[in-house]
Every structure is written in C-alpha cells, then in structure tokens.
XYZ file of C-alpha atoms in Angstrom:
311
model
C 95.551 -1.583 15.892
C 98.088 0.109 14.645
C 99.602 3.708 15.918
C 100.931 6.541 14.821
C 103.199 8.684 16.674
C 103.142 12.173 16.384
C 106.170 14.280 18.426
C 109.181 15.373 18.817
C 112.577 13.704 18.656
C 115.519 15.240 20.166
C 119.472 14.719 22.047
C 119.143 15.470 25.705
C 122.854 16.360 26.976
C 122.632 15.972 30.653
C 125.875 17.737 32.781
C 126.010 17.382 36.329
C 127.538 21.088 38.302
C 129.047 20.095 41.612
C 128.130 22.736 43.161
C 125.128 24.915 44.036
C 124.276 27.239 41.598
C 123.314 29.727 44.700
C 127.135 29.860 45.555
C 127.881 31.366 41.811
C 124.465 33.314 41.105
C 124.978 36.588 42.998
C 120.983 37.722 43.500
C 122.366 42.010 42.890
C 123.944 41.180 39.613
C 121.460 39.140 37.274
C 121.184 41.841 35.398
C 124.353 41.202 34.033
C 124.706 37.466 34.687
C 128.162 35.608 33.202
C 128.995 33.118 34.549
C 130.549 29.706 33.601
C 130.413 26.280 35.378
C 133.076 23.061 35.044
C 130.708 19.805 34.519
C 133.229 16.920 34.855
C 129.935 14.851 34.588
C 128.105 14.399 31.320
C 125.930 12.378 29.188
C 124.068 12.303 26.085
C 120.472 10.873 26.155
C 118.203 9.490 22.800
C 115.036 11.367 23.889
C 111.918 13.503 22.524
C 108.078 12.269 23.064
C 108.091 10.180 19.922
C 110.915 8.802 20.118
C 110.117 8.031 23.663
C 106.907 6.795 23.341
C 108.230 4.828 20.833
C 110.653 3.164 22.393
C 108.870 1.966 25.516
C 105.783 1.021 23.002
C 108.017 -1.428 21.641
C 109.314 -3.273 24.360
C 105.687 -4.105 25.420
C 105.086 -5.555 21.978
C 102.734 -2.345 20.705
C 101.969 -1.664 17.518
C 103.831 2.425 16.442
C 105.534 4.253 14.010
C 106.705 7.529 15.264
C 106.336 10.703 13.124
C 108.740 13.374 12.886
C 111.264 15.821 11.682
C 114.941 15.065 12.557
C 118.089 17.401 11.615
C 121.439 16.552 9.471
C 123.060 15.091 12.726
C 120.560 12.369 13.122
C 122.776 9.465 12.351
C 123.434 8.101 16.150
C 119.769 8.106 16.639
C 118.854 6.691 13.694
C 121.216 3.838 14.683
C 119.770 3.381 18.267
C 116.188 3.110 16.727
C 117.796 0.586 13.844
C 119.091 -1.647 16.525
C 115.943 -1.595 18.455
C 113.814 -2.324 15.752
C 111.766 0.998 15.747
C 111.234 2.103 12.091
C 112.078 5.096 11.037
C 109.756 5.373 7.702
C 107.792 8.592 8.942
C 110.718 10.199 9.623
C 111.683 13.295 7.178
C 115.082 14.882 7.568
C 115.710 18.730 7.490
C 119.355 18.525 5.840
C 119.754 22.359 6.797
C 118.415 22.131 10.264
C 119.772 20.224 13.461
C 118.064 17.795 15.638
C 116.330 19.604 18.220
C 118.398 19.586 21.174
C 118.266 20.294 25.098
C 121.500 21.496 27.145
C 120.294 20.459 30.775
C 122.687 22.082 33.723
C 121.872 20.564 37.126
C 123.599 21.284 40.617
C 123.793 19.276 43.771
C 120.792 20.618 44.583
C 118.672 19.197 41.969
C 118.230 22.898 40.575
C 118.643 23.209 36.401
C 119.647 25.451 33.899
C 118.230 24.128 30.597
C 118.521 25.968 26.981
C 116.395 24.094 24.015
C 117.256 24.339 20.291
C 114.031 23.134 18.299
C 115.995 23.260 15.233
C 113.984 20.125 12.961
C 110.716 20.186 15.405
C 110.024 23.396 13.441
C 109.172 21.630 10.475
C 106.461 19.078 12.124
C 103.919 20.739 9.846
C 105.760 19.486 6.818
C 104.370 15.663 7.859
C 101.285 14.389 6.973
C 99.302 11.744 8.933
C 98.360 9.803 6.011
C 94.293 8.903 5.814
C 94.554 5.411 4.218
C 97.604 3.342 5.971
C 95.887 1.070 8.375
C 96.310 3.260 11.161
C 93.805 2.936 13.300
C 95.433 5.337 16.831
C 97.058 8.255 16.857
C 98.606 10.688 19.254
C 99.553 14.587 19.062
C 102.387 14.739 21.867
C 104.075 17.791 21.994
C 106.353 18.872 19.212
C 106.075 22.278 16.744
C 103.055 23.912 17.045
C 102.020 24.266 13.763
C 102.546 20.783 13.345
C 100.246 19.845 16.568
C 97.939 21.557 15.053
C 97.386 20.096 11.768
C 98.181 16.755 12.616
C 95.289 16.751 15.004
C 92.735 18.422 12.293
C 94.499 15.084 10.139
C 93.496 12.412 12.430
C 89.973 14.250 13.528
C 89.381 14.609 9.321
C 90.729 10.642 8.348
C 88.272 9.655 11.470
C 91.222 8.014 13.309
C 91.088 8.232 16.969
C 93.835 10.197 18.762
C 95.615 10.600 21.907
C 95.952 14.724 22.164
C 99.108 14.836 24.779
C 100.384 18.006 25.094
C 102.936 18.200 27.847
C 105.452 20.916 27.871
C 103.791 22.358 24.551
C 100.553 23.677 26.505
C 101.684 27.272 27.389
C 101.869 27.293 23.376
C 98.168 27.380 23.234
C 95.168 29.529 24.432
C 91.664 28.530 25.571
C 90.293 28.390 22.077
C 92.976 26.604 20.736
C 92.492 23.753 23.110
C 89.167 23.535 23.072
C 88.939 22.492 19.703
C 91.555 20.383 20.478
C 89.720 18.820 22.881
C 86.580 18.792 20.581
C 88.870 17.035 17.667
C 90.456 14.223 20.025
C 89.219 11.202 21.590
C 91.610 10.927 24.411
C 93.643 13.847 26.495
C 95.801 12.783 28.779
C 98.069 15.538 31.071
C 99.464 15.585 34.504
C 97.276 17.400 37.398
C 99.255 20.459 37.282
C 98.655 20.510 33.319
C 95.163 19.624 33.800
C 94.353 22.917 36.095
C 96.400 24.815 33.776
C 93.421 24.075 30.950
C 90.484 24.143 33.456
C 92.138 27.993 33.734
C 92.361 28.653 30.033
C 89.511 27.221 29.129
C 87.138 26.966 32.199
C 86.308 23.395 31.748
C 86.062 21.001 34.846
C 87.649 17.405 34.825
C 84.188 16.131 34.433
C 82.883 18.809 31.676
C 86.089 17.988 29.507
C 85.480 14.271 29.932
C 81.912 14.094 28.284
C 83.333 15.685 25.150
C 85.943 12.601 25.080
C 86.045 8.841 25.265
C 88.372 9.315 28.436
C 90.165 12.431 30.081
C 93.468 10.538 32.305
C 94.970 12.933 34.559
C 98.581 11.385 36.384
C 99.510 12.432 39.712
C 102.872 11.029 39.847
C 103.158 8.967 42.804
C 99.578 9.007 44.114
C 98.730 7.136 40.852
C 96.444 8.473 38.018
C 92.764 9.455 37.499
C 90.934 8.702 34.400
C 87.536 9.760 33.521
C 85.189 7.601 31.074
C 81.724 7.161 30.337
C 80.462 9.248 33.682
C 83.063 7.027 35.985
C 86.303 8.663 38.021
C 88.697 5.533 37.951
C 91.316 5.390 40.915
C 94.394 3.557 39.335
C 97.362 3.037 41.964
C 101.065 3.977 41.103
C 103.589 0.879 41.162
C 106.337 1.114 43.792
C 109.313 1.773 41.946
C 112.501 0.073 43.456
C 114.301 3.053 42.901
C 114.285 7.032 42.068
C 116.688 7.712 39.263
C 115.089 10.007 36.632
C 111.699 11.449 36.174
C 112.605 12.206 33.053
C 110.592 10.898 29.618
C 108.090 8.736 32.636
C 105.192 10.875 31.161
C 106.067 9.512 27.232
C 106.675 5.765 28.842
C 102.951 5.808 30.377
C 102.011 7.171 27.164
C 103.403 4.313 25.893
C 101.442 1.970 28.172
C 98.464 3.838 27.152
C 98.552 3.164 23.518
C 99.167 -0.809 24.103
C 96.185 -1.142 26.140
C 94.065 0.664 23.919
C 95.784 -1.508 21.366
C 95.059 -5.102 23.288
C 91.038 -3.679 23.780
C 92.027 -4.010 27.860
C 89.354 -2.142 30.400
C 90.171 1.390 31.572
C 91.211 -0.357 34.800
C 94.153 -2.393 33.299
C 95.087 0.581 31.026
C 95.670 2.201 33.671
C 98.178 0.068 35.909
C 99.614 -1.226 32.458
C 100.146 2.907 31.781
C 101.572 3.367 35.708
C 103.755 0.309 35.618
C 105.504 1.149 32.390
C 106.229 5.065 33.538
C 107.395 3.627 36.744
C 110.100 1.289 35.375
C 111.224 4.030 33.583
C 111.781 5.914 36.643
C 114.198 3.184 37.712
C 116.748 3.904 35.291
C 118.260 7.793 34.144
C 117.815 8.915 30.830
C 114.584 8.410 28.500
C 115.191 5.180 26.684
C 117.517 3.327 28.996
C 115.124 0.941 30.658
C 114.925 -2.547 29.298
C 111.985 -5.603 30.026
C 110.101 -8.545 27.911
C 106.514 -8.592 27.253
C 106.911 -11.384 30.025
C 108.725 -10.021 32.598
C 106.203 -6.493 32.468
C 103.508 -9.422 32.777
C 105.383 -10.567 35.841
C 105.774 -7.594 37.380
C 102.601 -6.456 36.787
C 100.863 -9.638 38.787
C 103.308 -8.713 42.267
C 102.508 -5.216 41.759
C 98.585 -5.071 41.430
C 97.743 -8.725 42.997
C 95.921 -9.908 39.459
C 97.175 -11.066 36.000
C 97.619 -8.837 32.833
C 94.620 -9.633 30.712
C-alpha cells in the first residue's frame, strides 16, 4: 500500500526561560502585559504532522509521501527530508508566504508561551489528493482547514481509505463538520481528551462513532491506547520508555506506526503496540524528528517490550 500524507509542515523554535514565568507575570497588570525574557537556551526543530509522520514512517520501512504547502524559507527542511530519503514531490511552495512556524517559550516550570505563524499551511486547499496514483491510504492530520476539508471529500470521492487525525485542528470544527468527517473516513484516531471533546460536539459515544468506521483508536498516553473495531474494545499496552524527554510530535510518530501496520495487513492487536512503540521511542529523544532505529532494531525492541515477535 502506498500512503499519502496530508498535514502540515512547519520550524518549531524551542527557547528555554530560566526562570518562572510567575516571578515576571504580575497577576494586576495583564492588562497591559510587556514583558521580555533572556533565553540563553535555544533550538530549532524540523516538525509539522506530515513531516512528522513522515519521518518516523520511514524509518520503519512504510510506504508515504507527505502532502503540503511549504513557504520561501523551506530550503533547510527540504535538505533534512533529501538526506533522509523522504520525497518531497507533493510538496508546493508558496514563494510569497513563510513556512509555518511555532515560537515555543518554556520556564523551569514546564509552563509555555507559544505564538504560531501558519503562513504556507494556509494554502493546503491549493493540493489535490490525486484519484489515480496508486495510493491506496490516506490521512487528513491537522493542517489549514480548508484544506482538511477537501482533502478528506478527495480521498472519500477517489474511494481511498483515510486516516481522519485531527489533533490540535479540532476546535476548528463544529459538530456537523465532524460528523461528516467521520461519515467520509475509515479510520479516526485522537487522544482521550480529543475524543470527549467530539462526543461533546457531536454527541456520539466511543462505540456509536466506531460502527460508522473500520476502527475508532483513542491514545491515553501512558496507560496505552484503546481501539474500537468490528464491535471489539482492544486494550493495547504503552511501551516503557527508558526515558522522558519530549512529548512533543509522539502523537504524529504513532500515527506513523499506524499507517505501517495497516500497510503490512497486521491485526488490530499488533497495530496497536507497533503504533505505541514507535510514539514511545520518540518520547526518548527532544524534538520531533530526532529519534533514529532500523526496521530491525524496532523488531527487537518490540519482542522485549510485548513478550511476542513482530508479525
């Protein structure tokens, strides 16, 4: 099978306060907040879904091209995909727009200040899934709105399954809009707090969702993931990550997992470990697409973690 990736790219620059925001935030004057803070600690991160997804979809060996609009200051990224082999056909550039772009703030205590330039993410709509290039998957992760919508009415009209993701792009859309969503999709996959936020809009149950798709997954961070298929609630554990570094982008790397095992025709069982083991190496490491394995060494990994090989 082979995927298309609908989403967002974008440069994440990361700056580290050392201090509390608290201390510099008096709670009488936000009315007429200005106030500046040193960083001495900064870095700038590859990130957005597709790219993302993309990225961790390759090292297992998947099957993607990512879709996308990228700004006139795409060069360093395009480089980072070129040396990782992720092809950058479906890209278009916006030569008068920028690469959309976050500027995240965070203190000692974990607290952050983030402002987010779309810039090129505005233009999704201006991409076309295309109906007759031996795509056979799909997935709508979050990106402009206009273009999550009509990329979704493209893969529901070429007949090509698709993975409707939409992440921190759901406040974007009201009951109706995601029930046809959910009506046009195959597979929806959100976090639990995401998941209650539709049941509210919409007033669908877990279950009541699920019988309008081929599977509803619902991740719960570290108690492990839910997915519901065929009238079944499948349990799937979380891996034990060795270490905390970044939440960051762990959504788009179980994505990622996702898509390969939908890819390799696994069971919903091994989807789902294959899905929790590749967001949890991510977690490992900071930044989005920082984390490096083989096909082999996942497969590995995979056997210590869940007690059974990767079939």
């Amino acid at each position: 099978m082979s995927a298309l990736i609908c989403g967002s790219f974008a440069y994440d620059t990361i700056m580290v306060y050392t201090g509390h925001f608290k201390n510099e935030i008096l709670p009488d004057r936000v009315h007429m907040l200005n106030v500046s803070f040193l960083v001495p600690e900064m870095r700038r991160e590859f990130g957005g879904c597709a790219g993302n997804i993309a990225y961790s979809l390759k090292l297992l060996g998947g099957d993607g091209e990512p879709m996308g609009t990228v700004g006139k200051d795409f060069d360093d990224y395009a480089a980072w995909m070129d040396k990782h082999g992720i092809s950058r056909d479906r890209l278009k550039q916006i030569d008068d727009a920028y690469t959309a772009q976050a500027y995240i703030t965070t203190d000692l205590d974990d607290n952050q200040i983030t402002a987010f330039h779309p810039g090129a993410m505005n233009h999704a709509h201006e991409q076309t899934v295309p109906a007759n290039a031996g795509i056979d998957l799909g997935i709508v992760s979050p990106d402009g709105k206009d273009g999550m919508v009509a990329h979704a009415e493209q893969f529901a009209e070429a007949g090509i399954d698709f993975i409707f993701d939409p992440g921190q792009g759901l406040p974007m859309f009201n009951g109706d809009e995601l029930n046809r969503f959910i009506d046009q999709a195959s597979y929806l996959t959100v976090n639990d707090y995401e998941a209650s936020l539709i049941t509210d809009r919409t007033g669908l149950t877990h279950e009541q969702m699920a019988e309008r798709l081929k599977a509803l997954i619902v991740t719960r961070g570290g108690e492990g993931s839910l997915i519901y298929t065929g009238g079944r609630k499948i349990e799937v554990p979380a891996a034990q990550a060795t270490a905390l570094a970044d939440p960051t982008g762990c959504g788009d790397a179980y994505r990622a997992g996702l898509i390969y095992g939908l890819q390799q025709g696994m069971d919903w069982e091994t989807i789902g470990r294959v899905a929790s083991l590749a967001g949890t190496i991510k977690i490992e490491r900071p930044g989005t697409q920082n984390h490096h394995f083989t096909l082999d060494s996942f497969k590995e990994r995979y056997k210590h973690e869940f007690g059974q090989d990767m079939v």
